[in-house]
PDB file of C-alpha atoms in Angstrom:
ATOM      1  CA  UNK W 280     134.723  32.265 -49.918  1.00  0.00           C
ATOM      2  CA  UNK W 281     133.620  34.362 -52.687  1.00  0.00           C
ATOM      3  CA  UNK W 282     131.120  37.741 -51.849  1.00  0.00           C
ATOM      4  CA  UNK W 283     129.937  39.918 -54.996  1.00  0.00           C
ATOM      5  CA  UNK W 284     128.015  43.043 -54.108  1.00  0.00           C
ATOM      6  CA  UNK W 285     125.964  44.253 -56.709  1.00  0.00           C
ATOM      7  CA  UNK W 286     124.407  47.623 -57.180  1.00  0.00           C
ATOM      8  CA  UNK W 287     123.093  49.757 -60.034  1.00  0.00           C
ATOM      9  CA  UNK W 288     126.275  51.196 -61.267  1.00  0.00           C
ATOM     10  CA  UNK W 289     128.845  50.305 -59.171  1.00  0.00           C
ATOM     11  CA  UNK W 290     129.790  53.836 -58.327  1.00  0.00           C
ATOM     12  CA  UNK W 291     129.012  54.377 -54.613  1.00  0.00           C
ATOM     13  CA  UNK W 292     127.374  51.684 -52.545  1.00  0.00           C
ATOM     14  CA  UNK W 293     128.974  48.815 -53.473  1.00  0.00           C
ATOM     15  CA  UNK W 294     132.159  50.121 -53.574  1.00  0.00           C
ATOM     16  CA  UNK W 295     131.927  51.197 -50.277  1.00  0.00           C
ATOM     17  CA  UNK W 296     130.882  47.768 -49.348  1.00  0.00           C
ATOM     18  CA  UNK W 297     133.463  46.245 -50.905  1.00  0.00           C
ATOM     19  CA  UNK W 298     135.601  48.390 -48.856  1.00  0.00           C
ATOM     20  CA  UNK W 299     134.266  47.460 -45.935  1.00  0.00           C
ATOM     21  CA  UNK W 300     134.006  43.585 -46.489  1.00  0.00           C
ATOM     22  CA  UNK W 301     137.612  43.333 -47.372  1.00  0.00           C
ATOM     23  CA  UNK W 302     138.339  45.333 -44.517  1.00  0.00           C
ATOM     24  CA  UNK W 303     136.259  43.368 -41.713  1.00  0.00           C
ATOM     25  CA  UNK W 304     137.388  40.207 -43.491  1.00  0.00           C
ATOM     26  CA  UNK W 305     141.147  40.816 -42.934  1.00  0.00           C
ATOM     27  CA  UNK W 306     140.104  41.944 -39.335  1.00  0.00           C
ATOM     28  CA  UNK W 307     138.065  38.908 -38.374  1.00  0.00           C
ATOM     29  CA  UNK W 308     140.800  36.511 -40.457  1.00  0.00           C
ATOM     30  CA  UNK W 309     137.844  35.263 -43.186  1.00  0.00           C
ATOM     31  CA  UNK W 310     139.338  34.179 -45.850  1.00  0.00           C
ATOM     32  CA  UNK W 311     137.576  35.805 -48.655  1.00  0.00           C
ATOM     33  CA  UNK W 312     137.570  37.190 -52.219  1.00  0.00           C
ATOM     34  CA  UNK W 313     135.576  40.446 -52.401  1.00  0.00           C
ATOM     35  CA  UNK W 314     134.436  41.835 -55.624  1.00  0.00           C
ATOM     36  CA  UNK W 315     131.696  44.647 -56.176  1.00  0.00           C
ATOM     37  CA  UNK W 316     129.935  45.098 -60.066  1.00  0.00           C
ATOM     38  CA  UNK W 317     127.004  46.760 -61.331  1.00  0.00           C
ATOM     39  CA  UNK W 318     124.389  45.962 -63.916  1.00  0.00           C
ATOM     40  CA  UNK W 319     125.995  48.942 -65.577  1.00  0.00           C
ATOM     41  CA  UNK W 320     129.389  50.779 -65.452  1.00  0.00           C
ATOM     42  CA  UNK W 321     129.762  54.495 -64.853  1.00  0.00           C
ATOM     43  CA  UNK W 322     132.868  55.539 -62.505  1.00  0.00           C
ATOM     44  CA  UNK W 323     133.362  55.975 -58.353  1.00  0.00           C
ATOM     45  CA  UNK W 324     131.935  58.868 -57.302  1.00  0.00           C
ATOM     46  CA  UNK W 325     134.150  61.200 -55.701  1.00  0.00           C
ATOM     47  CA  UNK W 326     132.699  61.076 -52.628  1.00  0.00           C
ATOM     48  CA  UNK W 327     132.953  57.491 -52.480  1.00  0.00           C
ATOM     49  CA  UNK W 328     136.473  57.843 -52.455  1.00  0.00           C
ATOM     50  CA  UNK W 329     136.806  60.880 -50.188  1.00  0.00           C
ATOM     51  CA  UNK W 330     134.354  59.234 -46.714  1.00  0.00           C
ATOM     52  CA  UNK W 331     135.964  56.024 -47.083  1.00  0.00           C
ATOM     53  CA  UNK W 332     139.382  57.242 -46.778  1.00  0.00           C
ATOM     54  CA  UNK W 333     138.034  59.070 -44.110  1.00  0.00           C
ATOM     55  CA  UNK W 334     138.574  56.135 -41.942  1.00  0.00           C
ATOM     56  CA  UNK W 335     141.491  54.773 -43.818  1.00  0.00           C
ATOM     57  CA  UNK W 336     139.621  52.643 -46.787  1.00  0.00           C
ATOM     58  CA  UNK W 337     141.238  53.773 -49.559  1.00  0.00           C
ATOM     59  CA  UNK W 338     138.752  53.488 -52.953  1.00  0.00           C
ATOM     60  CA  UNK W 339     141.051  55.417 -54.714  1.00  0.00           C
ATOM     61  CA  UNK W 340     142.417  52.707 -57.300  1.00  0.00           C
ATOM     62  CA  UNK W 341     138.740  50.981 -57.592  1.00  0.00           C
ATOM     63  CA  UNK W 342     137.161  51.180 -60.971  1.00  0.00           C
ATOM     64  CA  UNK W 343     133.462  50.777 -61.611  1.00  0.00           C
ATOM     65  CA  UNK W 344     132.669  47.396 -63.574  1.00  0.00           C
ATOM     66  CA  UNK W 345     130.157  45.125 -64.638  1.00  0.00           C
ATOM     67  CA  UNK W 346     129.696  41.689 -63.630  1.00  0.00           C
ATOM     68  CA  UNK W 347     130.888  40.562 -67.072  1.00  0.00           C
ATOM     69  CA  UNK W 348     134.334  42.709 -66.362  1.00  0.00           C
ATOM     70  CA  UNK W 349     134.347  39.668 -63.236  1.00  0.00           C
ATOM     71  CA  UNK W 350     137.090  36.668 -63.336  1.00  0.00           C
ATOM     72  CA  UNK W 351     134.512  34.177 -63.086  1.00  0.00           C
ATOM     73  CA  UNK W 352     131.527  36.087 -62.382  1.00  0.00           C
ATOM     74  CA  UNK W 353     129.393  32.728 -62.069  1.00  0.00           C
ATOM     75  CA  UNK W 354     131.057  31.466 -59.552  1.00  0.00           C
ATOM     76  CA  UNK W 355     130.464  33.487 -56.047  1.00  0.00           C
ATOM     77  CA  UNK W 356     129.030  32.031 -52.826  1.00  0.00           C
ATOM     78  CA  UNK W 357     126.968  34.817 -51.583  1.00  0.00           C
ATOM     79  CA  UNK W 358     125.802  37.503 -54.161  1.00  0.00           C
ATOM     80  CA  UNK W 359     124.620  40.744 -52.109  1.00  0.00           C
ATOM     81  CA  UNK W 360     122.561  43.476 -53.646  1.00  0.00           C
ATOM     82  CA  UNK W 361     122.713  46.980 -51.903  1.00  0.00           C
ATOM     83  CA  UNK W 362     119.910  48.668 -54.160  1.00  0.00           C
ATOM     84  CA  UNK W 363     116.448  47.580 -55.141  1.00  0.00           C
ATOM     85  CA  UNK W 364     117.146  48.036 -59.336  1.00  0.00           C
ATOM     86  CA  UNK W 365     120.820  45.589 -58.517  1.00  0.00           C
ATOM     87  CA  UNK W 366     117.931  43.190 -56.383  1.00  0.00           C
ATOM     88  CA  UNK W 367     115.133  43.756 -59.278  1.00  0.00           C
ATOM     89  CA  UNK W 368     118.187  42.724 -61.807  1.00  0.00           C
ATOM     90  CA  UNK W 369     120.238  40.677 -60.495  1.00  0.00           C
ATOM     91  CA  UNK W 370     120.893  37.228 -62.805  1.00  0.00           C
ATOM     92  CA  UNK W 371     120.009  34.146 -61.526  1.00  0.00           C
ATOM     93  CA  UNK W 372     122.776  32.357 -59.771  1.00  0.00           C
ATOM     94  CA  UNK W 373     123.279  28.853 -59.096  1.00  0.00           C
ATOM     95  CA  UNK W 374     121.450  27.420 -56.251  1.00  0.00           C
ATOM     96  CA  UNK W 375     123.974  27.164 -54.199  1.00  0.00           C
ATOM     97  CA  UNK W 376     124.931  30.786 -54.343  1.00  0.00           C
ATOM     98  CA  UNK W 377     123.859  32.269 -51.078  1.00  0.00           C
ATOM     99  CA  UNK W 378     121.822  35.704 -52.106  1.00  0.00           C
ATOM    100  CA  UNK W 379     121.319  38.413 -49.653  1.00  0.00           C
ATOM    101  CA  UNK W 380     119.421  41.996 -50.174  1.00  0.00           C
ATOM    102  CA  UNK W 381     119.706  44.823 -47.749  1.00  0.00           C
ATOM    103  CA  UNK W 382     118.887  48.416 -49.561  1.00  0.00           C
ATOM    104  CA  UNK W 383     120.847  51.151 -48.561  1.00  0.00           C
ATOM    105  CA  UNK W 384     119.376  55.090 -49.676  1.00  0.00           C
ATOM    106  CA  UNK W 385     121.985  56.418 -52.527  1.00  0.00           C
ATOM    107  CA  UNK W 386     123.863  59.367 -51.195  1.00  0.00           C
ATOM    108  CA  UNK W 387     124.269  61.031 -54.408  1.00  0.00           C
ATOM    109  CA  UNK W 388     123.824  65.022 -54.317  1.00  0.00           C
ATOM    110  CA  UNK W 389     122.651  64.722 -50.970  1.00  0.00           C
ATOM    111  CA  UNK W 390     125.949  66.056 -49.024  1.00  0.00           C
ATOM    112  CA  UNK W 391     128.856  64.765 -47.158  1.00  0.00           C
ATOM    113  CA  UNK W 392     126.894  63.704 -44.275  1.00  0.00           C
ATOM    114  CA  UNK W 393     124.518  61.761 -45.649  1.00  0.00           C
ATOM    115  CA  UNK W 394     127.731  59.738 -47.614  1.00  0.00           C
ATOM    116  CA  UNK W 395     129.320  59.819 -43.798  1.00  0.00           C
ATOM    117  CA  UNK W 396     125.887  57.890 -42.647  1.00  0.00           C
ATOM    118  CA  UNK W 397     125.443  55.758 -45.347  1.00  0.00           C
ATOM    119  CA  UNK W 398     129.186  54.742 -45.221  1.00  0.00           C
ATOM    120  CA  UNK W 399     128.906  54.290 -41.568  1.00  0.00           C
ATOM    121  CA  UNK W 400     125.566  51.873 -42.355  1.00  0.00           C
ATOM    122  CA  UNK W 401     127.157  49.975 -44.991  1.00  0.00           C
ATOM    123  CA  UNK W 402     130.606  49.604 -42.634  1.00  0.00           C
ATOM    124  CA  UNK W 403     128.052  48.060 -39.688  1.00  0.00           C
ATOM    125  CA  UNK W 404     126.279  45.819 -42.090  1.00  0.00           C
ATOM    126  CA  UNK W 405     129.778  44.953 -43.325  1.00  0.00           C
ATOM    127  CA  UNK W 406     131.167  43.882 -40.027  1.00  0.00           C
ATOM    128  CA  UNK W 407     127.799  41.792 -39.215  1.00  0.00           C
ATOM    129  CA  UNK W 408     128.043  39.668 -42.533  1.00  0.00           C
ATOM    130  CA  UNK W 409     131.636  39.061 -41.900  1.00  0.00           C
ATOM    131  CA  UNK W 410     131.304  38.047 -37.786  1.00  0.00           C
ATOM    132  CA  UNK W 411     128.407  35.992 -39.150  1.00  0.00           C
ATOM    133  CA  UNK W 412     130.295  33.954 -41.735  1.00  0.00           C
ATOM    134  CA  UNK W 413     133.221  33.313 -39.243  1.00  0.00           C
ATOM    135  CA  UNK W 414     131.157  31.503 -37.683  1.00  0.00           C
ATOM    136  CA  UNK W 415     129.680  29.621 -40.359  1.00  0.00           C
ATOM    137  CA  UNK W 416     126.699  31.073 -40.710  1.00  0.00           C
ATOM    138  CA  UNK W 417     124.961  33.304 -43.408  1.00  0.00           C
ATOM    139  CA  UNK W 418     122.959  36.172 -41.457  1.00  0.00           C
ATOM    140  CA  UNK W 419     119.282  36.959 -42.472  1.00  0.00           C
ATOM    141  CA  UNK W 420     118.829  39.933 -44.465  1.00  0.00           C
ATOM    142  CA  UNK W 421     116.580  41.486 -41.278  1.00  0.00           C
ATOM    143  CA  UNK W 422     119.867  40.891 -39.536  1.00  0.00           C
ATOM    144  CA  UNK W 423     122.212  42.248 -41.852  1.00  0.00           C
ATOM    145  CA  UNK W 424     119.720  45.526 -42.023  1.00  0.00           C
ATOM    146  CA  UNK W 425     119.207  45.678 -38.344  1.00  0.00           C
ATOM    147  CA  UNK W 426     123.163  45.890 -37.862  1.00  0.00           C
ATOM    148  CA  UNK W 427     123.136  49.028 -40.652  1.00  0.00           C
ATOM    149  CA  UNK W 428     120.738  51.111 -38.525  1.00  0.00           C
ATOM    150  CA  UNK W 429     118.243  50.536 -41.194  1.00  0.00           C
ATOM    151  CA  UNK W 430     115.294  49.415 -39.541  1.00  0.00           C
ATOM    152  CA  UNK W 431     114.159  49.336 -35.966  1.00  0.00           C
ATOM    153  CA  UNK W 432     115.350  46.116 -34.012  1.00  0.00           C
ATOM    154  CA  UNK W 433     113.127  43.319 -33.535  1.00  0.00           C
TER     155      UNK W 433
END
């Protein structure tokens, strides 16, 4: 399986989903091939880097990139988009591509908690798309936002 997260710059949210996803994938066994991208390329932020290693994901080797910087970048089975511009943006994919939105609030200049709770979010949302697909099945993005924290359960 193939997962692309897509976000604005590719500097803090998907990164840190990417983290997660290839960390819940090698915990639940799903074979996978994770990739993040933006629509543009800046760098990781800092803080990125710093809460995620906070629980042992280490972002420090990631580098921000577009889809174009992508082996293949046509070819993914579920596309995710963590921000509303990545959702607004986002090319169109084959039909077949599965395509999932869930926006999470950008942490930027807001302070190391609100990275710790957005990182925590992201890491929950992670771990629901993941148990989902082990099972064969792609979650609904009320699901997926649900499992963040990001809305109040049905």
């Amino acid at each position: 399986m193939r997962i692309l997260v897509l976000c604005t710059h590719n500097s803090a949210r998907s990164q840190m989903a990417e983290g997660w996803l290839r960390y819940w994938a090698e915990q639940l066994k799903l074979p996978a091939e994770i990739w993040s991208a933006g629509t543009e390329k800046t760098f990781v932020k800092p803080d990125a880097i710093a809460v995620m290693g906070e629980v042992g994901i280490d972002l420090s080797a990631h580098t921000s990139k577009t889809l174009y910087d992508l082996p293949d970048p046509w070819n993914f089975d579920l596309v995710l988009t963590v921000c509303d511009s990545a959702a607004e943006n986002c090319p169109a994919y084959p039909a077949q591509t599965q395509k999932l939105h869930v926006s999470f609030p950008d942490p930027s200049g807001k302070g190391l908690a609100e990275w710790r709770r957005v990182r925590d979010a992201l890491g929950r949302m992670s771990q629901g798309l993941i148990q989902s697909l082990t099972q064969g099945q792609v979650p609904s993005e009320q699901d997926l936002a649900e499992a963040a924290g990001l809305t109040q359960a049905r």
